[in-house]
Coordinates of C-alpha atoms and ligand atoms in Angstrom, one line a residue:
M300 CA 57.8 7.8 -123.8
V301 CA 55.0 6.1 -125.8
S302 CA 54.0 2.6 -124.8
E303 CA 52.4 0.2 -127.3
S304 CA 48.9 0.8 -125.8
Q305 CA 49.4 4.6 -126.2
M306 CA 50.0 4.5 -130.0
N307 CA 46.4 5.5 -130.9
E308 CA 46.6 8.4 -128.5
F309 CA 50.0 9.4 -129.9
T310 CA 48.7 9.2 -133.5
A311 CA 45.7 11.3 -132.7
W312 CA 47.9 13.9 -131.0
A313 CA 50.2 14.0 -134.0
K314 CA 47.2 14.8 -136.2
R315 CA 45.5 17.2 -133.9
R316 CA 48.6 19.2 -133.3
G317 CA 49.7 19.4 -137.0
V318 CA 52.7 17.2 -136.6
I319 CA 52.1 14.1 -138.9
F320 CA 48.8 13.0 -140.5
P321 CA 47.7 10.8 -143.4
S322 CA 48.2 12.3 -146.8
S323 CA 45.4 12.8 -149.4
E324 CA 42.9 12.2 -146.5
I325 CA 40.0 14.0 -148.3
Y326 CA 40.2 11.2 -150.9
G327 CA 40.5 8.4 -148.4
G328 CA 44.3 8.6 -148.1
L329 CA 47.0 6.6 -150.0
G330 CA 48.3 3.6 -148.1
S331 CA 51.0 4.7 -145.6
S332 CA 51.6 8.1 -147.2
Y333 CA 52.0 10.9 -144.6
D334 CA 52.2 14.7 -144.6
Y335 CA 54.0 16.9 -142.0
G336 CA 51.9 19.8 -140.8
P337 CA 53.1 23.2 -139.5
V338 CA 54.7 21.7 -136.4
G339 CA 56.1 18.6 -138.1
V340 CA 57.7 20.4 -140.9
E341 CA 59.6 22.7 -138.5
M342 CA 60.9 19.8 -136.5
K343 CA 61.9 17.9 -139.6
N344 CA 63.8 20.9 -140.9
R345 CA 65.6 21.3 -137.6
L346 CA 66.5 17.7 -137.5
K347 CA 68.0 17.9 -141.1
T348 CA 69.8 21.1 -140.1
S349 CA 71.3 19.3 -137.1
W350 CA 72.5 16.5 -139.3
W351 CA 73.9 18.8 -141.9
R352 CA 75.7 20.8 -139.3
S353 CA 77.3 17.8 -137.7
M354 CA 78.2 16.0 -140.9
V355 CA 79.2 19.0 -143.2
H356 CA 79.5 22.4 -141.5
E357 CA 81.4 21.3 -138.5
R358 CA 83.9 19.2 -140.5
Q359 CA 86.8 19.9 -142.9
D360 CA 86.5 16.6 -144.7
V361 CA 82.9 16.4 -145.8
V362 CA 81.1 18.4 -148.6
G363 CA 77.4 18.4 -149.6
L364 CA 75.5 17.5 -152.7
D365 CA 71.9 17.7 -154.0
S366 CA 71.6 15.3 -156.9
A367 CA 68.7 14.4 -159.1
I368 CA 66.0 11.9 -158.1
I369 CA 65.6 10.4 -161.6
L370 CA 68.9 9.2 -162.8
N371 CA 70.0 7.5 -166.0
P372 CA 68.6 3.9 -165.6
A373 CA 72.1 2.6 -166.3
V374 CA 73.0 3.7 -162.7
W375 CA 70.6 1.1 -161.3
Q376 CA 71.9 -1.6 -163.6
A377 CA 75.4 -0.9 -162.4
S378 CA 74.5 -0.6 -158.8
G379 CA 72.8 -3.9 -158.8
H380 CA 69.4 -2.5 -157.9
L381 CA 67.7 -3.7 -161.1
D382 CA 68.8 -7.3 -160.4
N383 CA 68.9 -7.4 -156.6
F384 CA 66.7 -4.7 -155.0
S385 CA 63.8 -7.0 -154.3
D386 CA 61.9 -8.5 -151.5
L387 CA 60.8 -12.1 -151.4
M388 CA 57.0 -11.8 -151.3
V389 CA 54.1 -14.3 -150.7
E390 CA 50.4 -13.9 -151.2
D391 CA 47.7 -15.1 -148.7
L392 CA 45.7 -17.5 -150.9
K393 CA 42.4 -16.5 -149.1
T394 CA 42.7 -12.7 -148.6
H395 CA 45.1 -12.0 -151.5
K396 CA 47.1 -9.7 -149.2
R397 CA 50.8 -9.7 -149.8
Y398 CA 53.6 -10.1 -147.3
R399 CA 57.4 -9.9 -147.1
V400 CA 58.6 -13.4 -146.3
E401 CA 61.1 -11.8 -144.0
D402 CA 58.3 -10.4 -141.8
L403 CA 56.5 -13.8 -141.3
D404 CA 57.1 -16.1 -138.3
D405 CA 56.2 -19.1 -140.4
P406 CA 56.9 -18.5 -144.2
T407 CA 54.2 -21.0 -145.1
K408 CA 51.3 -19.0 -143.4
S409 CA 50.1 -15.5 -143.5
P410 CA 49.7 -13.6 -140.2
E411 CA 46.0 -14.5 -140.4
G412 CA 47.0 -18.2 -140.4
N413 CA 46.0 -18.8 -144.1
P414 CA 48.2 -20.8 -146.5
V415 CA 50.4 -18.7 -148.8
G416 CA 51.3 -19.2 -152.4
E417 CA 54.8 -19.6 -153.9
A418 CA 57.4 -17.0 -152.9
K419 CA 58.3 -14.5 -155.7
Q420 CA 60.9 -11.8 -156.0
F421 CA 59.4 -8.3 -156.1
N422 CA 61.6 -5.4 -157.2
V423 CA 60.7 -2.4 -155.0
M424 CA 61.9 0.3 -157.3
F425 CA 59.2 2.7 -158.6
K426 CA 59.1 2.8 -162.4
T427 CA 58.3 5.8 -164.5
F428 CA 58.8 7.1 -168.1
V429 CA 60.9 10.0 -169.2
G430 CA 59.4 12.0 -172.1
P431 CA 56.1 11.5 -173.9
V432 CA 56.6 7.9 -175.1
E433 CA 55.9 5.1 -172.6
D434 CA 58.2 2.3 -173.8
D435 CA 61.2 0.3 -172.6
A436 CA 63.6 2.8 -173.9
S437 CA 62.1 5.6 -171.9
T438 CA 61.7 3.6 -168.6
A439 CA 63.4 5.3 -165.6
Y440 CA 63.2 4.8 -161.9
L441 CA 62.7 7.0 -158.8
R442 CA 65.8 6.6 -156.7
P443 CA 65.5 4.0 -153.9
E444 CA 68.5 5.5 -152.1
T445 CA 70.3 8.8 -152.3
C446 CA 73.8 7.5 -152.3
Q447 CA 74.0 6.5 -156.0
G448 CA 73.9 10.2 -156.9
I449 CA 77.0 10.6 -154.8
F450 CA 78.9 7.7 -156.4
I451 CA 78.3 8.9 -159.9
D452 CA 79.3 12.5 -159.1
F453 CA 82.3 11.3 -157.0
K454 CA 85.0 12.2 -159.6
Q455 CA 83.4 15.6 -160.5
I456 CA 83.3 16.6 -156.8
L457 CA 86.8 15.3 -156.1
E458 CA 88.2 17.5 -158.9
T459 CA 86.3 20.6 -157.9
S460 CA 86.2 20.6 -154.1
R461 CA 89.9 20.4 -153.2
Q462 CA 89.3 17.4 -151.1
R463 CA 91.5 14.3 -150.9
V464 CA 90.9 10.8 -149.6
P465 CA 89.8 10.4 -146.8
F466 CA 86.8 12.7 -147.4
G467 CA 83.0 12.4 -147.6
I468 CA 80.0 13.6 -149.6
A469 CA 76.7 14.1 -147.8
Q470 CA 73.2 14.3 -149.2
I471 CA 69.7 14.7 -147.8
G472 CA 66.7 13.9 -150.0
K473 CA 63.7 11.9 -150.9
S474 CA 63.9 8.2 -151.8
F475 CA 61.2 5.9 -153.0
R476 CA 60.5 2.2 -152.5
N477 CA 57.4 0.3 -153.4
E478 CA 57.3 -1.4 -150.0
I479 CA 55.1 -4.5 -149.8
T480 CA 54.2 -4.0 -146.1
P481 CA 54.6 -0.3 -145.2
G482 CA 53.3 0.6 -141.7
N483 CA 53.9 1.8 -138.1
L484 CA 53.2 5.4 -139.0
T485 CA 56.2 6.9 -140.8
F486 CA 58.5 4.0 -139.8
R487 CA 58.1 2.3 -143.2
T488 CA 56.6 4.3 -146.0
R489 CA 57.0 4.3 -149.8
E490 CA 58.2 7.8 -150.0
F491 CA 60.7 8.9 -147.4
E492 CA 63.7 11.1 -146.8
Q493 CA 67.3 9.8 -146.3
M494 CA 70.4 11.5 -144.8
E495 CA 73.4 9.7 -146.3
M496 CA 77.1 10.3 -146.3
E497 CA 79.6 8.4 -148.3
F498 CA 83.1 8.6 -146.8
F499 CA 85.8 7.6 -149.2
V500 CA 88.9 5.9 -147.6
R501 CA 91.9 3.7 -148.4
E502 CA 91.1 0.0 -148.0
E503 CA 93.6 -0.4 -145.2
E504 CA 91.9 2.4 -143.2
A505 CA 88.3 1.2 -143.8
N506 CA 87.9 -0.7 -140.4
K507 CA 89.2 2.3 -138.5
W508 CA 86.7 4.7 -140.2
F509 CA 83.9 2.2 -139.8
D510 CA 84.3 2.2 -136.0
Y511 CA 84.7 5.9 -136.0
W512 CA 81.4 6.5 -137.8
V513 CA 79.5 4.0 -135.8
E514 CA 80.5 5.8 -132.6
A515 CA 80.0 9.3 -134.0
R516 CA 76.5 8.5 -135.4
F517 CA 75.4 6.8 -132.1
Q518 CA 76.5 9.9 -130.2
W519 CA 74.4 12.2 -132.6
Y520 CA 71.2 10.4 -131.5
L521 CA 72.2 10.8 -127.9
D522 CA 72.9 14.5 -128.4
L523 CA 69.4 14.9 -129.8
G524 CA 68.1 13.8 -126.4
I525 CA 67.0 10.2 -127.1
R526 CA 67.3 8.1 -124.0
K527 CA 70.4 5.9 -124.0
E528 CA 68.4 2.8 -122.8
N529 CA 66.2 3.1 -126.0
L530 CA 69.1 3.0 -128.4
R531 CA 71.4 0.0 -129.3
L532 CA 73.8 -1.2 -131.9
F533 CA 73.0 -4.3 -134.0
K534 CA 75.7 -6.0 -136.1
H535 CA 74.3 -7.7 -139.2
P536 CA 75.2 -11.4 -139.5
K537 CA 77.3 -12.1 -142.6
A538 CA 74.5 -14.1 -144.3
K539 CA 72.1 -11.2 -144.1
L540 CA 74.3 -8.4 -145.5
A541 CA 73.0 -6.3 -148.5
H542 CA 74.5 -7.2 -151.9
Y543 CA 77.0 -4.3 -151.6
S544 CA 78.1 -4.7 -148.0
K545 CA 81.2 -6.1 -146.4
G546 CA 79.8 -5.3 -142.9
T547 CA 76.9 -3.3 -141.5
T548 CA 76.0 -2.2 -138.0
D549 CA 72.6 -0.6 -137.4
I550 CA 71.6 1.9 -134.8
E551 CA 68.3 0.8 -133.5
Y552 CA 65.6 2.4 -131.4
K553 CA 63.2 0.7 -129.0
F554 CA 59.9 1.5 -130.8
P555 CA 56.7 0.7 -129.0
W556 CA 56.4 -2.3 -131.3
G557 CA 60.0 -3.5 -130.8
W558 CA 63.5 -2.6 -131.8
G559 CA 63.8 -1.1 -135.3
E560 CA 66.5 0.4 -137.5
L561 CA 67.2 4.1 -137.5
E562 CA 70.4 4.1 -139.4
G563 CA 72.8 1.6 -141.0
I564 CA 76.5 2.1 -141.1
A565 CA 77.9 0.0 -143.9
N566 CA 81.4 -0.8 -145.2
R567 CA 80.5 -0.9 -148.9
G568 CA 84.1 -1.8 -150.0
N569 CA 84.7 -0.3 -153.4
F570 CA 81.7 -2.2 -154.9
D571 CA 79.8 0.9 -156.2
L572 CA 82.7 2.8 -157.7
V573 CA 84.1 -0.3 -159.4
Q574 CA 80.6 -1.1 -160.8
H575 CA 80.2 2.5 -162.1
Q576 CA 83.7 2.5 -163.5
K577 CA 83.0 -0.8 -165.4
N578 CA 79.6 0.2 -166.7
S579 CA 80.3 3.9 -167.6
G580 CA 83.8 3.3 -168.9
K581 CA 85.0 6.3 -166.9
D582 CA 88.0 6.1 -164.7
L583 CA 86.8 6.6 -161.1
S584 CA 90.2 5.9 -159.4
V585 CA 92.2 8.4 -157.5
F586 CA 95.9 9.1 -157.5
D587 CA 97.9 9.5 -154.3
E588 CA 100.6 12.1 -155.0
E589 CA 102.7 10.9 -152.0
T590 CA 102.7 7.2 -152.6
R591 CA 102.3 7.5 -156.5
E592 CA 99.5 4.9 -156.3
K593 CA 96.3 4.8 -158.2
F594 CA 93.4 3.1 -156.4
V595 CA 89.6 3.0 -156.2
P596 CA 88.6 4.1 -152.7
W597 CA 86.5 2.1 -150.3
V598 CA 83.4 3.6 -148.8
I599 CA 82.0 3.8 -145.3
E600 CA 78.4 4.9 -145.4
P601 CA 76.3 6.1 -142.5
A602 CA 72.7 6.0 -144.0
G603 CA 69.9 7.3 -141.8
G604 CA 66.2 8.1 -142.3
V605 CA 64.8 11.5 -141.5
D606 CA 61.3 10.2 -140.9
R607 CA 62.4 7.4 -138.6
A608 CA 64.7 9.6 -136.6
L609 CA 61.9 12.2 -136.1
L610 CA 59.5 9.5 -135.2
A611 CA 61.9 8.1 -132.6
I612 CA 62.5 11.6 -131.2
L613 CA 58.7 12.3 -130.9
L614 CA 58.0 8.9 -129.3
D615 CA 60.8 9.4 -126.8
A616 CA 59.8 12.9 -125.9
W617 CA 56.0 12.4 -125.7
K618 CA 54.5 12.2 -122.2
F619 CA 50.9 11.8 -121.3
F620 CA 49.6 12.7 -117.8
Q621 CA 46.1 11.3 -117.4
K622 CA 45.4 13.5 -114.3
G623 CA 47.4 16.5 -115.4
R624 CA 50.7 17.7 -114.0
K625 CA 49.0 19.8 -111.3
E626 CA 46.1 18.8 -109.2
D627 CA 43.5 20.1 -111.6
G628 CA 42.9 16.6 -113.0
E629 CA 42.8 17.4 -116.7
P630 CA 44.6 15.1 -119.0
E631 CA 47.8 16.7 -120.4
T632 CA 50.4 16.0 -123.0
V633 CA 53.9 17.4 -122.9
L634 CA 56.5 17.0 -125.6
E635 CA 59.7 17.1 -123.8
V636 CA 61.8 17.5 -126.9
A637 CA 65.3 19.1 -127.0
P638 CA 64.8 22.9 -127.4
T639 CA 66.9 22.8 -130.6
L640 CA 64.4 20.5 -132.2
A641 CA 61.2 22.2 -131.0
A642 CA 59.0 23.7 -133.8
Y643 CA 59.0 27.1 -131.9
D644 CA 61.8 28.5 -129.8
A645 CA 59.3 30.4 -127.7
A646 CA 55.8 31.7 -127.4
V647 CA 54.7 35.2 -126.6
L648 CA 51.4 35.4 -124.7
P649 CA 49.8 38.7 -123.6
L650 CA 47.9 37.9 -120.3
V651 CA 44.7 39.5 -121.5
K652 CA 43.6 41.2 -124.7
K653 CA 44.3 44.8 -123.8
P654 CA 45.8 47.2 -126.4
E655 CA 48.9 48.2 -124.3
L656 CA 49.7 44.5 -123.6
L657 CA 49.2 43.5 -127.2
K658 CA 51.5 46.3 -128.3
M659 CA 54.3 45.3 -125.9
S660 CA 53.9 41.7 -126.8
Q661 CA 54.2 42.5 -130.6
K662 CA 57.4 44.4 -129.8
L663 CA 58.8 41.4 -128.0
V664 CA 57.8 39.1 -130.9
A665 CA 59.5 41.4 -133.4
S666 CA 62.8 41.5 -131.4
L667 CA 62.8 37.7 -130.9
R668 CA 62.3 37.2 -134.6
A669 CA 65.0 39.7 -135.4
A670 CA 67.3 37.6 -133.2
G671 CA 66.5 34.6 -135.5
K672 CA 64.0 32.9 -133.2
H673 CA 60.9 31.1 -134.4
V674 CA 58.1 32.5 -132.2
F675 CA 54.5 31.6 -131.7
Y676 CA 52.1 34.4 -130.8
D677 CA 48.8 33.7 -129.2
E678 CA 46.5 36.4 -127.7
S679 CA 43.2 34.6 -127.0
G680 CA 41.9 32.0 -124.6
S681 CA 42.8 31.3 -121.0
I682 CA 46.5 31.5 -120.2
G683 CA 46.4 28.0 -118.7
R684 CA 45.1 26.6 -122.0
R685 CA 47.6 28.6 -124.0
Y686 CA 50.4 27.1 -121.9
R687 CA 49.1 23.6 -122.4
R688 CA 48.9 24.0 -126.1
M689 CA 52.5 25.0 -126.2
D690 CA 53.5 22.1 -123.9
E691 CA 51.8 19.8 -126.3
I692 CA 54.0 20.8 -129.2
G693 CA 57.2 21.1 -127.1
T694 CA 57.7 24.9 -127.1
P695 CA 60.4 25.2 -124.4
I696 CA 59.5 28.6 -123.1
C697 CA 56.5 31.0 -122.9
Y698 CA 56.8 34.7 -122.3
T699 CA 53.8 36.2 -120.7
V700 CA 53.3 40.0 -120.8
D701 CA 51.1 41.4 -118.0
F702 CA 50.2 44.8 -116.6
E703 CA 53.3 44.8 -114.3
S704 CA 55.4 44.4 -117.5
L705 CA 54.3 47.9 -118.5
D706 CA 56.0 49.3 -115.4
D707 CA 59.0 47.1 -114.7
K708 CA 59.7 46.1 -118.4
K709 CA 59.9 42.4 -117.2
V710 CA 57.9 39.4 -118.5
T711 CA 57.1 36.0 -116.9
A712 CA 59.2 33.3 -118.5
R713 CA 57.5 29.9 -118.0
D714 CA 59.5 26.7 -118.4
R715 CA 57.8 23.8 -120.3
D716 CA 59.2 21.0 -118.2
S717 CA 59.3 22.4 -114.7
M718 CA 56.4 24.8 -115.2
K719 CA 58.5 27.2 -113.1
Q720 CA 57.8 30.9 -113.7
T721 CA 60.5 33.6 -113.3
R722 CA 60.4 37.3 -114.1
V723 CA 63.0 38.2 -116.7
T724 CA 64.0 41.6 -118.1
L725 CA 63.0 42.3 -121.6
Ligands
GAP1176 N1 72.2 3.5 -149.1 C1 72.0 2.6 -148.1 C2 70.6 2.5 -147.7 O1 69.7 3.1 -148.4 P1 68.9 1.4 -146.0 O2 69.2 0.7 -144.7 O3 68.1 0.7 -147.0 O4 70.3 1.8 -146.6 C3 68.9 3.7 -144.9 O5 68.3 2.8 -145.7 C4 67.8 4.3 -143.9 O6 66.8 4.9 -144.7 C5 67.2 3.3 -143.0 O7 68.0 3.1 -141.8 C6 65.9 4.0 -142.6 O8 66.1 5.0 -141.6 C7 65.6 4.7 -143.9 N2 64.6 4.0 -144.7 C8 64.8 2.9 -145.5 N3 63.6 2.5 -146.0 C9 62.6 3.2 -145.5 C10 61.2 3.2 -145.6 N4 60.6 2.4 -146.4 N5 60.5 4.2 -144.9 C11 61.1 5.0 -144.1 N6 62.5 5.1 -143.9 C12 63.2 4.2 -144.6

């Protein structure tokens, strides 16, 4: 686990090992914009697959969606984002840096101790233009949350998927917010990925489903291997609820800089569907054949961030041994991540660069790949260094092919965490 004093070490590791690094770096970067390298993108994809499996594939009552990022701007008028999706912002009168009032200990002073100007509302939606003319009529927005695509497609999906309330629609995708104070690596960025599911229920069943989803989502983070003592639930006080929410509980992680939100589970009532019904003029109610009732469903929403979840997983799994794990005294990093989230399932390492060993190793790589495994192959350098490189990116197992392997058709399987080596049949 990463402590606050190890954050620089962790950030350097993330860059060096192709996990996460600043974007556009050759041009000096772009404030809090990050890229995921070869290791990071694999882990991120596996995280999303895990979410999709638990939220969609393993259930009868949830279906998926991939909606557009740029929607008709009327969506954001109806959803309340054009009027309400803003942060109260102040400017340091000396440095002219801007801060969210919410982040300040004293709202009259900047963190540097300078006086601040009058607080102003700042809408955090990114504006753009659709088509060649840049005027008010062509103004559009990059979505600040993925869920509105779900609400506006709700009726269409209900009619074509053979689902009935209670049921859910899940979506993973990029969202954009012009955050005033991004920071803490990928914790708060302006471009990020969300995993959201809108679960449509009858009003009288909303509380039951809310409790169900809080528990199910908390368990998902535990199943990914995050330590229980680093996770907690935080119930939002009524006064701090978002404009659409009747109740929200966050799942928080103990980041090196303090507790921070990974996911919010909100009871959105029927706010969104009613708003879209009013603004679009389309009937978004459902008809219950049994009770012969027409109603606009309520919504329970588990809304998580891919980048934040991955950051928490990395921070939780990262271990630094100043004097190495053996007595050789060399500093060593091990990413003790769940094997299902590791960038590679296994590495294949010929002990030395001899043609017969390379040939046998390549055959092993091919058979592992045919079995659907993501394999790293590395044939040069000392075996100790090659093991350490794999430990650093969390590869759970390394298979070493040596001269004995040619005779007994066995390889050495070396475990990342225990470093135990066992001979296994090919
Ligand atoms: N539809 C509800 C919604 O968007 P939210 O709490 O604003 O709720 C959900 O966002 C999740 O998206 C958060 O819990 C967080 O994990 C992620 N998220 C939000 N803003 C983010 C940002 N600026 N950078 C990274 N992740 C962010």
